[in-house]
JSON list of C-alpha atoms in Angstrom, two decimals:
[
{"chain": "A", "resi": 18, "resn": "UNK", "atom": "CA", "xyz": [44.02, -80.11, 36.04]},
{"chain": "A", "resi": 19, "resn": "UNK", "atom": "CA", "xyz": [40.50, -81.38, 35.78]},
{"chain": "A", "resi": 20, "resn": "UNK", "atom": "CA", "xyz": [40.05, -84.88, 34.35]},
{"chain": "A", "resi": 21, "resn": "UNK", "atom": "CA", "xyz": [36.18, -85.78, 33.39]},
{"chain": "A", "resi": 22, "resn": "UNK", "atom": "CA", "xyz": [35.06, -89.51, 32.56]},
{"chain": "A", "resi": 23, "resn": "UNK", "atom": "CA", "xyz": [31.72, -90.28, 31.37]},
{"chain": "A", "resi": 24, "resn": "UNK", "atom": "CA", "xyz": [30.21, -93.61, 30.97]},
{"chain": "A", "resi": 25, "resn": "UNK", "atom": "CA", "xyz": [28.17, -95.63, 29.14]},
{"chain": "A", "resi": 26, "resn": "UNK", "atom": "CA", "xyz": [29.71, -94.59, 25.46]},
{"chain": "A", "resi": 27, "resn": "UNK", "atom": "CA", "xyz": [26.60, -95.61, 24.22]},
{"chain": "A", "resi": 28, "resn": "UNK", "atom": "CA", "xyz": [23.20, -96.59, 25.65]},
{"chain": "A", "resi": 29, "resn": "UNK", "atom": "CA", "xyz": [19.93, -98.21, 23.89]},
{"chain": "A", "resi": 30, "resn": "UNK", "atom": "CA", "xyz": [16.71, -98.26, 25.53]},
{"chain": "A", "resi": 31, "resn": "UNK", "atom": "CA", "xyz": [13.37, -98.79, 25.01]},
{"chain": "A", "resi": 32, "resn": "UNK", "atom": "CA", "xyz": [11.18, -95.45, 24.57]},
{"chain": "A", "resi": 33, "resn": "UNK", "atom": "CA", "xyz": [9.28, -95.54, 28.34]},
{"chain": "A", "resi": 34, "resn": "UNK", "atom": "CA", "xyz": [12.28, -96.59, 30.12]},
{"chain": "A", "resi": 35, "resn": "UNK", "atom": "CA", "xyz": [14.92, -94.84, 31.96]},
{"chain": "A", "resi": 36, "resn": "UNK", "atom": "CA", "xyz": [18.67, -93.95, 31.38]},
{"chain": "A", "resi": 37, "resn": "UNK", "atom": "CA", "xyz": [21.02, -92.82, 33.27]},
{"chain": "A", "resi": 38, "resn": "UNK", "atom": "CA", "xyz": [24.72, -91.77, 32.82]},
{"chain": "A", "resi": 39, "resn": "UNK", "atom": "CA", "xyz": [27.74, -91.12, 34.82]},
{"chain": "A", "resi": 40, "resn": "UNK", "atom": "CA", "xyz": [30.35, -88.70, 35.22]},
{"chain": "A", "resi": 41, "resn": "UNK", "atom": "CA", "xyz": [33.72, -88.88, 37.44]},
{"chain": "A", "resi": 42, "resn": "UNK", "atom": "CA", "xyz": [35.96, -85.88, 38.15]},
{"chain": "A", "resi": 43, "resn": "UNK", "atom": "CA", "xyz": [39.12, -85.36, 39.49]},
{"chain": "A", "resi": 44, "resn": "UNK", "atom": "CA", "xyz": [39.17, -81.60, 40.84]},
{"chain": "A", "resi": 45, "resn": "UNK", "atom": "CA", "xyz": [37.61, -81.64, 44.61]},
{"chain": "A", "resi": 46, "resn": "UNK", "atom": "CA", "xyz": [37.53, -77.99, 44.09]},
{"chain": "A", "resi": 47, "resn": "UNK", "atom": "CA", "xyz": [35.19, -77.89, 41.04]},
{"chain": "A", "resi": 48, "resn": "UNK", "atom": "CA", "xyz": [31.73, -76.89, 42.07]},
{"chain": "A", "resi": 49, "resn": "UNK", "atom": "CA", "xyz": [29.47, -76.75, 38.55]},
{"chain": "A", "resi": 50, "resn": "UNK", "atom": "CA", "xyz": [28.50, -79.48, 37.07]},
{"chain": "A", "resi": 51, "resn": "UNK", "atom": "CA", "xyz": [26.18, -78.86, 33.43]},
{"chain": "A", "resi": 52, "resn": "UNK", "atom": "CA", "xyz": [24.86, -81.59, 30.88]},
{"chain": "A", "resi": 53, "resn": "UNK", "atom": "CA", "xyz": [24.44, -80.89, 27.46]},
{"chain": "A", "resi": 54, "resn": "UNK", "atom": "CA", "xyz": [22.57, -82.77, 25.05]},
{"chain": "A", "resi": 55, "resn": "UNK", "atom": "CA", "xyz": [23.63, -82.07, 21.03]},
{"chain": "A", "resi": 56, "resn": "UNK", "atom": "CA", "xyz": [21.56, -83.71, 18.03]},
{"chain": "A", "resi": 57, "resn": "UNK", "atom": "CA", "xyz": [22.84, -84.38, 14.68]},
{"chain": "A", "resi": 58, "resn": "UNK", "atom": "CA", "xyz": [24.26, -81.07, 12.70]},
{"chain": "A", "resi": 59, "resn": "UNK", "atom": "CA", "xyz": [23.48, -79.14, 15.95]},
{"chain": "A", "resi": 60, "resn": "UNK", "atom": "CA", "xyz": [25.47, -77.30, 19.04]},
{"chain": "A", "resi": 61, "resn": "UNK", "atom": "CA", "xyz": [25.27, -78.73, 22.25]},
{"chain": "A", "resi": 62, "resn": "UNK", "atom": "CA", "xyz": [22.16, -77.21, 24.78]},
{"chain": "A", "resi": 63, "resn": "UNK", "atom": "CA", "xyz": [22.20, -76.72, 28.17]},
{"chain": "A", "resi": 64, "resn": "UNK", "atom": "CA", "xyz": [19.58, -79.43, 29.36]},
{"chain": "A", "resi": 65, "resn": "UNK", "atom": "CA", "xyz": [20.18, -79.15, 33.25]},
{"chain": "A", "resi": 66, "resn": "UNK", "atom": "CA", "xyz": [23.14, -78.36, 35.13]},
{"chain": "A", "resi": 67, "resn": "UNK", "atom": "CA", "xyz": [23.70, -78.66, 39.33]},
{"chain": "A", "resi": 68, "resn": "UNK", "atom": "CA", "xyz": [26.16, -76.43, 41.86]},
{"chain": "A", "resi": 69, "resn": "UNK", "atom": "CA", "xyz": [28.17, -78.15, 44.41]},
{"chain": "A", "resi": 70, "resn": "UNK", "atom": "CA", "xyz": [25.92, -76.84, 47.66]},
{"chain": "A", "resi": 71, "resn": "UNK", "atom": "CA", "xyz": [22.95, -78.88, 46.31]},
{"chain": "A", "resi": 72, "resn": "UNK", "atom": "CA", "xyz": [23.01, -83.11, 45.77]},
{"chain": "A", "resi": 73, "resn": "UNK", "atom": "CA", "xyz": [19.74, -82.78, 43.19]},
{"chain": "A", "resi": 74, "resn": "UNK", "atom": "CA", "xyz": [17.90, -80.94, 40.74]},
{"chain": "A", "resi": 75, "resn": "UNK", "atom": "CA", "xyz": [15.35, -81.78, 38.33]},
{"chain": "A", "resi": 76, "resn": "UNK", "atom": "CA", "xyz": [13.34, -80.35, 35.53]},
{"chain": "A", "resi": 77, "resn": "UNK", "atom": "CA", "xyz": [10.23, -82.48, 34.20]},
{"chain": "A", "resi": 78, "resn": "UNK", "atom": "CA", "xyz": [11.93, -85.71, 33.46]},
{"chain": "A", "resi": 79, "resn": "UNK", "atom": "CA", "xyz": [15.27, -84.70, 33.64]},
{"chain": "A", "resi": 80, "resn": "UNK", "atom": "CA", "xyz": [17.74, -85.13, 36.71]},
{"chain": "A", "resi": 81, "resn": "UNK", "atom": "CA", "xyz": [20.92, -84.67, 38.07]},
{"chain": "A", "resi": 82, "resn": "UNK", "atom": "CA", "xyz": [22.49, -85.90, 40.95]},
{"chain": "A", "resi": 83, "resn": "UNK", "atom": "CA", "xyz": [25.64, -84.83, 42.50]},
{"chain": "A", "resi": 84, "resn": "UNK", "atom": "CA", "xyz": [27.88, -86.90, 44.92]},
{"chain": "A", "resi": 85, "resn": "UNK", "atom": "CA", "xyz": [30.72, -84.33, 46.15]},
{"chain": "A", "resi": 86, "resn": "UNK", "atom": "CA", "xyz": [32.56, -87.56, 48.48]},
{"chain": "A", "resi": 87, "resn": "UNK", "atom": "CA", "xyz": [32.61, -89.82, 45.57]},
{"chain": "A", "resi": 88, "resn": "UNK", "atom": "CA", "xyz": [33.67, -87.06, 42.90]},
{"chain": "A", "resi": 89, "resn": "UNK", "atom": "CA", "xyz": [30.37, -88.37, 40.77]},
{"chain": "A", "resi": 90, "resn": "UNK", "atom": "CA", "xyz": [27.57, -86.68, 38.85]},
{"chain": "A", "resi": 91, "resn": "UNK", "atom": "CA", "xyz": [24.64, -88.21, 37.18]},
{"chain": "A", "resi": 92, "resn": "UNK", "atom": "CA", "xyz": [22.21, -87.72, 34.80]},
{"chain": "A", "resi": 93, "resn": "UNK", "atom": "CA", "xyz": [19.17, -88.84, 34.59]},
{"chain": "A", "resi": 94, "resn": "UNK", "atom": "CA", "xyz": [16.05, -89.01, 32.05]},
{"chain": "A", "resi": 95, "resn": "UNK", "atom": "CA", "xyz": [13.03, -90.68, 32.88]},
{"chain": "A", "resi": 96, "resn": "UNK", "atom": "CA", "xyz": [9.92, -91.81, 30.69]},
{"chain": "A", "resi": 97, "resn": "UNK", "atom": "CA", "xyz": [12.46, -91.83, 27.66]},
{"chain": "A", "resi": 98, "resn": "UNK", "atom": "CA", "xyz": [10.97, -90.44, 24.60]},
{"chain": "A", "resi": 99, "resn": "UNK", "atom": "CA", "xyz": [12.56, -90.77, 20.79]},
{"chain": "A", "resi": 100, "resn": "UNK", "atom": "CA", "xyz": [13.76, -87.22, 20.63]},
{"chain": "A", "resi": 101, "resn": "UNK", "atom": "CA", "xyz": [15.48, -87.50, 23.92]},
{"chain": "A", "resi": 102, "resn": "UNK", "atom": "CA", "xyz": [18.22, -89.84, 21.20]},
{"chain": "A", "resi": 103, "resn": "UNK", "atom": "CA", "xyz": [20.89, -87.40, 21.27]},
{"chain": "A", "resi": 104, "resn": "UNK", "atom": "CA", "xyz": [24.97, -87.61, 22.07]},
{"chain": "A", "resi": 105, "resn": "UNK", "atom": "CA", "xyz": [25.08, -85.74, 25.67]},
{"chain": "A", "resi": 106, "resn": "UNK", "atom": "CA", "xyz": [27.90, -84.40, 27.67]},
{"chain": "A", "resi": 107, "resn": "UNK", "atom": "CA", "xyz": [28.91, -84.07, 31.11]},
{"chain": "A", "resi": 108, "resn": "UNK", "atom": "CA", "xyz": [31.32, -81.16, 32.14]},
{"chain": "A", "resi": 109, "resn": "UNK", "atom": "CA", "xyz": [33.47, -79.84, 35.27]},
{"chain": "A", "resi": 110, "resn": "UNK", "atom": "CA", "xyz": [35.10, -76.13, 35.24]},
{"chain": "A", "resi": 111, "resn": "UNK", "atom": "CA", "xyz": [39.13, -76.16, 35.50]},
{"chain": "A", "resi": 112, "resn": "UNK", "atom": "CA", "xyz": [40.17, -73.98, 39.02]},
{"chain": "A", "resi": 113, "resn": "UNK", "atom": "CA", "xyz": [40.64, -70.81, 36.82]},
{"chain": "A", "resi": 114, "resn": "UNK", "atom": "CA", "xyz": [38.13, -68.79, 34.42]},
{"chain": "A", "resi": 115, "resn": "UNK", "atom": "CA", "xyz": [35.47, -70.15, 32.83]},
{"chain": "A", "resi": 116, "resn": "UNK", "atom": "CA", "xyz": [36.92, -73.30, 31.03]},
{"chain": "A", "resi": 117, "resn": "UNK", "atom": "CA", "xyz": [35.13, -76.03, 30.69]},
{"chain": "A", "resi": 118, "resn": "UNK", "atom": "CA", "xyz": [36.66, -80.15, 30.57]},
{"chain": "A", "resi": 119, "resn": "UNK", "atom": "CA", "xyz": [34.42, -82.23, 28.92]},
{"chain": "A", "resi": 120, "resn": "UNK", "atom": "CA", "xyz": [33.45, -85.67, 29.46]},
{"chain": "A", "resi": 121, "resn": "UNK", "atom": "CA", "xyz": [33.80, -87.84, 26.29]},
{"chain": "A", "resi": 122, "resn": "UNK", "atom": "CA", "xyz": [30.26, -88.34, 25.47]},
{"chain": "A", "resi": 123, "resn": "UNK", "atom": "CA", "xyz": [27.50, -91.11, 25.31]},
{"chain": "A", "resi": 124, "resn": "UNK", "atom": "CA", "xyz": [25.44, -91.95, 22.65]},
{"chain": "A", "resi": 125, "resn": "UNK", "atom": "CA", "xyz": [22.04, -92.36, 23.77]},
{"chain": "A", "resi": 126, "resn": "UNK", "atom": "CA", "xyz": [19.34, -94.26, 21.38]},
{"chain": "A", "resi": 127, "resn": "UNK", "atom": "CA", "xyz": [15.63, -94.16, 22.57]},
{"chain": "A", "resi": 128, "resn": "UNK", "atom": "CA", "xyz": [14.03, -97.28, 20.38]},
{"chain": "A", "resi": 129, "resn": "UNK", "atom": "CA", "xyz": [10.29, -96.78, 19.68]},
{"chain": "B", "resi": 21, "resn": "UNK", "atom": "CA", "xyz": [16.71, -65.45, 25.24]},
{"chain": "B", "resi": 22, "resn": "UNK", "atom": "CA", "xyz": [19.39, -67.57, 25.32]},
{"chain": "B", "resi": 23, "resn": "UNK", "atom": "CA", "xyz": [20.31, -67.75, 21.49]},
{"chain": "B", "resi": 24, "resn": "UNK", "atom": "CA", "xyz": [23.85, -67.54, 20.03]},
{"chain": "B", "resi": 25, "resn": "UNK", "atom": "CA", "xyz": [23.92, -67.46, 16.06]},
{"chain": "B", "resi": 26, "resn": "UNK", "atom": "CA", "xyz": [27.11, -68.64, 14.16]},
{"chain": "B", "resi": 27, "resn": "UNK", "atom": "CA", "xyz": [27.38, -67.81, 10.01]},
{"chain": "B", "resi": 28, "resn": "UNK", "atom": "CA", "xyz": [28.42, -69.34, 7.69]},
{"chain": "B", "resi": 29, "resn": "UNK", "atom": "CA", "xyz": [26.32, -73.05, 8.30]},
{"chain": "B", "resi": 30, "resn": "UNK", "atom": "CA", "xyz": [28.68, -74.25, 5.75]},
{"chain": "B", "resi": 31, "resn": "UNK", "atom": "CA", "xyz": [32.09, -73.44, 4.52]},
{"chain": "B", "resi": 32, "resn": "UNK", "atom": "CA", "xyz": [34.62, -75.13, 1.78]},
{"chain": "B", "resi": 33, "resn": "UNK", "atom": "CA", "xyz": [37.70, -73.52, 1.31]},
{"chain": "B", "resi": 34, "resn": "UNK", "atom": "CA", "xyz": [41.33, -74.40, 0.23]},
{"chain": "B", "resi": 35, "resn": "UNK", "atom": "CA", "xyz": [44.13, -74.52, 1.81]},
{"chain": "B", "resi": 36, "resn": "UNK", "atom": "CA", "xyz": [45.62, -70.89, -0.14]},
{"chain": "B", "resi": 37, "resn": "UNK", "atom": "CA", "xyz": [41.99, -69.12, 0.86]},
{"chain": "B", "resi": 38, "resn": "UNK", "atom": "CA", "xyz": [41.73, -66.72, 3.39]},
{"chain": "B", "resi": 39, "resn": "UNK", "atom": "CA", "xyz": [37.83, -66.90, 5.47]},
{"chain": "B", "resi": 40, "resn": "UNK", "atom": "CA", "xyz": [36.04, -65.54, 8.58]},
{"chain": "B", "resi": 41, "resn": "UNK", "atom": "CA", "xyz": [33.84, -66.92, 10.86]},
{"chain": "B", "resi": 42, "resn": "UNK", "atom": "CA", "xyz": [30.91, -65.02, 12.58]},
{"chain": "B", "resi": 43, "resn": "UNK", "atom": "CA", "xyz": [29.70, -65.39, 15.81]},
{"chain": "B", "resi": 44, "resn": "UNK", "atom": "CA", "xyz": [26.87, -62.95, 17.57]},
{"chain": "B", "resi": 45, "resn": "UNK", "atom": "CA", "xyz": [24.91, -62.67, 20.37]},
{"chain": "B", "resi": 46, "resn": "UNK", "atom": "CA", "xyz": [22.49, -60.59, 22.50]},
{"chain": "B", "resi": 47, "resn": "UNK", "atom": "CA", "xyz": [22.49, -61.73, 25.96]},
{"chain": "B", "resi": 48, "resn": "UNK", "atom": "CA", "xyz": [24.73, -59.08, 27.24]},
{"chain": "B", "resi": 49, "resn": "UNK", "atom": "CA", "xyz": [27.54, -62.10, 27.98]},
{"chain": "B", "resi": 50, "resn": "UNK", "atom": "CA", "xyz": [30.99, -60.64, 28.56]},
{"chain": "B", "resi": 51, "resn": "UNK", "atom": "CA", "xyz": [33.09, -63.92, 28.09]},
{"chain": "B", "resi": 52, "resn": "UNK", "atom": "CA", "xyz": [32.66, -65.63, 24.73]},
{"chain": "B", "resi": 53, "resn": "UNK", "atom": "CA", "xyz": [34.24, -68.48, 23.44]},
{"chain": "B", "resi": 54, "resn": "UNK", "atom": "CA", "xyz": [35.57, -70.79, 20.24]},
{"chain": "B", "resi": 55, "resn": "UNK", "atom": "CA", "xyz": [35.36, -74.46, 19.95]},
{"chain": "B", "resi": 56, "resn": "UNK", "atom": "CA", "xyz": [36.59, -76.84, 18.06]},
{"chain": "B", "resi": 57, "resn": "UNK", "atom": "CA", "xyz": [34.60, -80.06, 17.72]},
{"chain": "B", "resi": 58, "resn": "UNK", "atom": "CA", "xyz": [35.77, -82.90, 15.80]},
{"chain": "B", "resi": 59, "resn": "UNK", "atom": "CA", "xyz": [33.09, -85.79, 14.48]},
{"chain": "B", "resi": 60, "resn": "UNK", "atom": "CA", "xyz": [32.14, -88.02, 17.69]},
{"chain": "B", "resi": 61, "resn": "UNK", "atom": "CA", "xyz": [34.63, -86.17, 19.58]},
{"chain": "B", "resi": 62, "resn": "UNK", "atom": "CA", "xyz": [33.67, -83.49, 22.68]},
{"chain": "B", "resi": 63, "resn": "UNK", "atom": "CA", "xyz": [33.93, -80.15, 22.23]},
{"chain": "B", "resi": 64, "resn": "UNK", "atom": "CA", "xyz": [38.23, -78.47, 22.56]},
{"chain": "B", "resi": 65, "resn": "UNK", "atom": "CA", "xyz": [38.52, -75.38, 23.57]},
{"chain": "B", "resi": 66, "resn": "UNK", "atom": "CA", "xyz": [40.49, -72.94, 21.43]},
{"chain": "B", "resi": 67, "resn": "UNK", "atom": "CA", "xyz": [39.94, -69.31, 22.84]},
{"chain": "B", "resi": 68, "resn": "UNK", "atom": "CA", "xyz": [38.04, -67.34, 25.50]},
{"chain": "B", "resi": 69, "resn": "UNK", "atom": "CA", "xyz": [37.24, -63.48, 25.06]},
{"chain": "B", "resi": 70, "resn": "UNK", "atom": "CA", "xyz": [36.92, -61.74, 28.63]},
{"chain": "B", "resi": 71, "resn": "UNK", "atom": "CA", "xyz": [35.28, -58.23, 27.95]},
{"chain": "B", "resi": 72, "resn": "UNK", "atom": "CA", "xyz": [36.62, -58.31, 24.48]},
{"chain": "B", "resi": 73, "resn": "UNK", "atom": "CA", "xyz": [39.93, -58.92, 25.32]},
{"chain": "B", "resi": 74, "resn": "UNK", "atom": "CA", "xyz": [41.80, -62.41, 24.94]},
{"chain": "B", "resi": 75, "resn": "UNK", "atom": "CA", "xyz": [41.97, -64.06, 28.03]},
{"chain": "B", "resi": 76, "resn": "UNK", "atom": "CA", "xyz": [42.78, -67.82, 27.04]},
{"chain": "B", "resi": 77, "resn": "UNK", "atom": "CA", "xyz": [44.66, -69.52, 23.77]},
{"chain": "B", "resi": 78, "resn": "UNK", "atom": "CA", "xyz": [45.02, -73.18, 23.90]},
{"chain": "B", "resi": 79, "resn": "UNK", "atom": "CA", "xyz": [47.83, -72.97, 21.62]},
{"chain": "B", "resi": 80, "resn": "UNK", "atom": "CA", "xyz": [46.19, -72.78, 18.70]},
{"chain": "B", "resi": 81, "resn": "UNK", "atom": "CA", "xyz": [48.10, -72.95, 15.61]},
{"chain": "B", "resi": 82, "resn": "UNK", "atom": "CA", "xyz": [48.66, -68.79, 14.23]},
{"chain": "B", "resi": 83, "resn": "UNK", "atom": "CA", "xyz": [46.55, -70.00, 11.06]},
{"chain": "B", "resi": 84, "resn": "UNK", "atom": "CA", "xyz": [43.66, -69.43, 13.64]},
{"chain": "B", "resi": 85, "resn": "UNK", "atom": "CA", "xyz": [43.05, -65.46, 14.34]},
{"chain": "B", "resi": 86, "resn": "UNK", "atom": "CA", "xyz": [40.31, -64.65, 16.50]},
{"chain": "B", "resi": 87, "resn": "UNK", "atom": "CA", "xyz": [38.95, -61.01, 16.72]},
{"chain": "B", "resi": 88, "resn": "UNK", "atom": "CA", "xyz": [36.24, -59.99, 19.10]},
{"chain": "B", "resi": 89, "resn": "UNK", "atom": "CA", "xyz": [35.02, -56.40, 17.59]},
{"chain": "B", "resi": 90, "resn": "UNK", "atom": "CA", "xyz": [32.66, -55.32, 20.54]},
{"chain": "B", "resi": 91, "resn": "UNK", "atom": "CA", "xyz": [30.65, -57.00, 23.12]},
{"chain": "B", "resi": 92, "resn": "UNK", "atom": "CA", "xyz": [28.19, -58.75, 21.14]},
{"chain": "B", "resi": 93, "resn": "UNK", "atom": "CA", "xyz": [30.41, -60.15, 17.85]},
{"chain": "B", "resi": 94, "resn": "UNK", "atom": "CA", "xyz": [33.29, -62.36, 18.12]},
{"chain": "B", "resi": 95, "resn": "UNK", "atom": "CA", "xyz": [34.84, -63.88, 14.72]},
{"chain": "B", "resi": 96, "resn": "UNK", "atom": "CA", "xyz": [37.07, -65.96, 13.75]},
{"chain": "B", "resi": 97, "resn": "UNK", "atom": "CA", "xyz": [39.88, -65.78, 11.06]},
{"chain": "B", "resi": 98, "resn": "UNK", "atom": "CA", "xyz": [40.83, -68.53, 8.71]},
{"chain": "B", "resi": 99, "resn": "UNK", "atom": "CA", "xyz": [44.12, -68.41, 6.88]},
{"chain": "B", "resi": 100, "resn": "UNK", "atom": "CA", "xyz": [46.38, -71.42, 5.31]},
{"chain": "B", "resi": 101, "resn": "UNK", "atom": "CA", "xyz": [44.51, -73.87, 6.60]},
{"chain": "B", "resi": 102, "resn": "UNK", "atom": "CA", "xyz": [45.30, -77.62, 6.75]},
{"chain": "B", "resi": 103, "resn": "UNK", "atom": "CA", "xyz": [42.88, -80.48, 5.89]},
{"chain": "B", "resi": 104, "resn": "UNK", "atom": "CA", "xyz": [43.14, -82.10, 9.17]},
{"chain": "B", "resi": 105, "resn": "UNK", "atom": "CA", "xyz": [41.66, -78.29, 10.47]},
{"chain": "B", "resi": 106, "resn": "UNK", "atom": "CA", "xyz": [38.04, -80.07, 8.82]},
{"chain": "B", "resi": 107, "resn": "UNK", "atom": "CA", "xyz": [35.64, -79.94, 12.19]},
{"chain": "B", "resi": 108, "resn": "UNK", "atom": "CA", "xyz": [32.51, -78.19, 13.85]},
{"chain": "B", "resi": 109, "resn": "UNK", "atom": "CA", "xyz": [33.69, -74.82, 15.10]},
{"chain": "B", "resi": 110, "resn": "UNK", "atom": "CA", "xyz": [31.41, -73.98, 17.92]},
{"chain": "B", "resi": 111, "resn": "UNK", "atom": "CA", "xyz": [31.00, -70.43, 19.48]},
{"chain": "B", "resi": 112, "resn": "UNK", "atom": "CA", "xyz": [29.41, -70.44, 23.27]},
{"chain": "B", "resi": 113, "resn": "UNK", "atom": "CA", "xyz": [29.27, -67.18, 25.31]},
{"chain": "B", "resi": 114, "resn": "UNK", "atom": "CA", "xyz": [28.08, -66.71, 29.24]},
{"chain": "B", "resi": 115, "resn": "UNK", "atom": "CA", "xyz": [28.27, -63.97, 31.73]},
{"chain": "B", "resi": 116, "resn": "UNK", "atom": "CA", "xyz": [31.22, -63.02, 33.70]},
{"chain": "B", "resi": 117, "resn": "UNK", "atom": "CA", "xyz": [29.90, -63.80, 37.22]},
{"chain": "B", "resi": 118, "resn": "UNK", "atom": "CA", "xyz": [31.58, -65.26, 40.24]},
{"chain": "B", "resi": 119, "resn": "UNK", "atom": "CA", "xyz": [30.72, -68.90, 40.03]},
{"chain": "B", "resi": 120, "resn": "UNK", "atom": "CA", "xyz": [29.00, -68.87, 36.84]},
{"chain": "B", "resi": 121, "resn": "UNK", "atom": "CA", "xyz": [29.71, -70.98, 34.46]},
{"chain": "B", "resi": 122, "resn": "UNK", "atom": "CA", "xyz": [26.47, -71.57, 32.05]},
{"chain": "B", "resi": 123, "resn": "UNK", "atom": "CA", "xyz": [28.08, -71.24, 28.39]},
{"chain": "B", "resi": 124, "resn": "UNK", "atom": "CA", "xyz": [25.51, -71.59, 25.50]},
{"chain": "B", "resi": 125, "resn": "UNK", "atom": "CA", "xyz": [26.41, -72.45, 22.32]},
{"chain": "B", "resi": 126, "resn": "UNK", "atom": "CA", "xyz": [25.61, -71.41, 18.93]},
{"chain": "B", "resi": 127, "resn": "UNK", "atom": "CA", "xyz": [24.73, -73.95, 16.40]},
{"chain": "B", "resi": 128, "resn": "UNK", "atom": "CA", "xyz": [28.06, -74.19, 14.40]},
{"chain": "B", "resi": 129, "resn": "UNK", "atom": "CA", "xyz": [29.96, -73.95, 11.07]},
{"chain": "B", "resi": 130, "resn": "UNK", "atom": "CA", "xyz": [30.83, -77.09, 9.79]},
{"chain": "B", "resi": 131, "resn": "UNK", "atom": "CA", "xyz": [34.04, -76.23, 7.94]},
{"chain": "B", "resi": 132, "resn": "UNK", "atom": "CA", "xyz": [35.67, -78.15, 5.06]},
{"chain": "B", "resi": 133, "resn": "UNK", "atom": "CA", "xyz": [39.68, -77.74, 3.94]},
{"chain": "B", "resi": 134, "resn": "UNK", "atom": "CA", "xyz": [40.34, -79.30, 0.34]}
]
């Protein structure tokens, strides 16, 4: 089945910078790849996600990159703003239905 | 539109009470779902509706009954619970479409078991 790794745990930066964070998966087959960010006492929201026939997307300051020979997927938020401090998750569908494996999660602090 | 709404916010109950969880939305999504989400933990998956009928069970424990009414509702039934059963449920929902995965997800019940 599909294993999903996500790295940094947790990431501090200063507001104005950039952060980025990494996904691995294991299933050469799996061809979505969404990014949710959840706040405190909230669901997760779909910030940005990416299919496997493109390598980028991006929406204002938010990208993703997708590297289908190196089984990676990042994410990407430029000009970092307080509210962007959120937990976020990467995700990869399992070969059947519509289940989701998700990564474990990184704790992103923007300090001001 | 993308907005799936969850009731109760809250919930205490005891480990003899019997509760329900609500889930609803409006987007016309065939396949909903029920998460489990416990505190600096990703989201588990613990059932998928496919045009209201049960399509996956992560063995959940039987204490667990989902029920998915119609197209729009999907709830979930609480019975004998244990404390370690404390967590963020999470309902998400998305179309049924080749290749499709987008699942959005209501804002939770945050449910307590004294």
């Amino acid at each position: 089945g599909e294993n999903v790794e996500q790295h940094p745990s947790t990431l501090s930066v200063q507001e104005g910078d950039s952060a980025v964070i990494k996904c691995t998966y294991s299933d050469s087959a799996s061809n979505y790849f969404p990014w949710y960010k959840q706040e405190l006492g909230k669901g997760p929201q779909l910030i940005i996600d990416i299919r496997s026939n493109v390598g980028e997307k991006k929406d204002q300051r938010i990208a993703v990159t997708l590297n289908k020979t190196a089984k990676h997927f990042s994410l990407h938020i430029t000009e970092t703003q307080p509210e962007d401090s959120a937990v976020y998750f990467c995700a990869a569908p399992l070969e059947y239905g519509n289940k989701l494996v998700f990564g474990a999660g990184t704790i992103l602090r923007v300090k001001s | 539109d993308t907005e799936v709404t969850q009731t109760p916010k809250h919930l205490v109950m005891g480990m003899t009470n019997k509760k329900s969880l609500k889930c609803e939305q409006h987007m016309g999504h065939r396949a909903m779902y029920w998460y489990k989400q416990k505190a600096k933990k990703p989201p588990e998956l613990m059932f998928v509706y496919s045009y209201e009928k049960l399509s996956i069970n992560e063995s959940v424990p039987s204490r667990f009954s989902p029920e998915c009414p119609n197209s729009s509702l999907l709830n979930l039934h609480l019975h004998a619970l244990q404390p370690e059963d404390s967590a963020l449920y999470l309902c998400a929902s998305s179309q049924i479409v080749a290749e499709t995965y987008e699942q959005y997800f209501g804002p939770g019940t945050r449910l307590t078991v004294t």
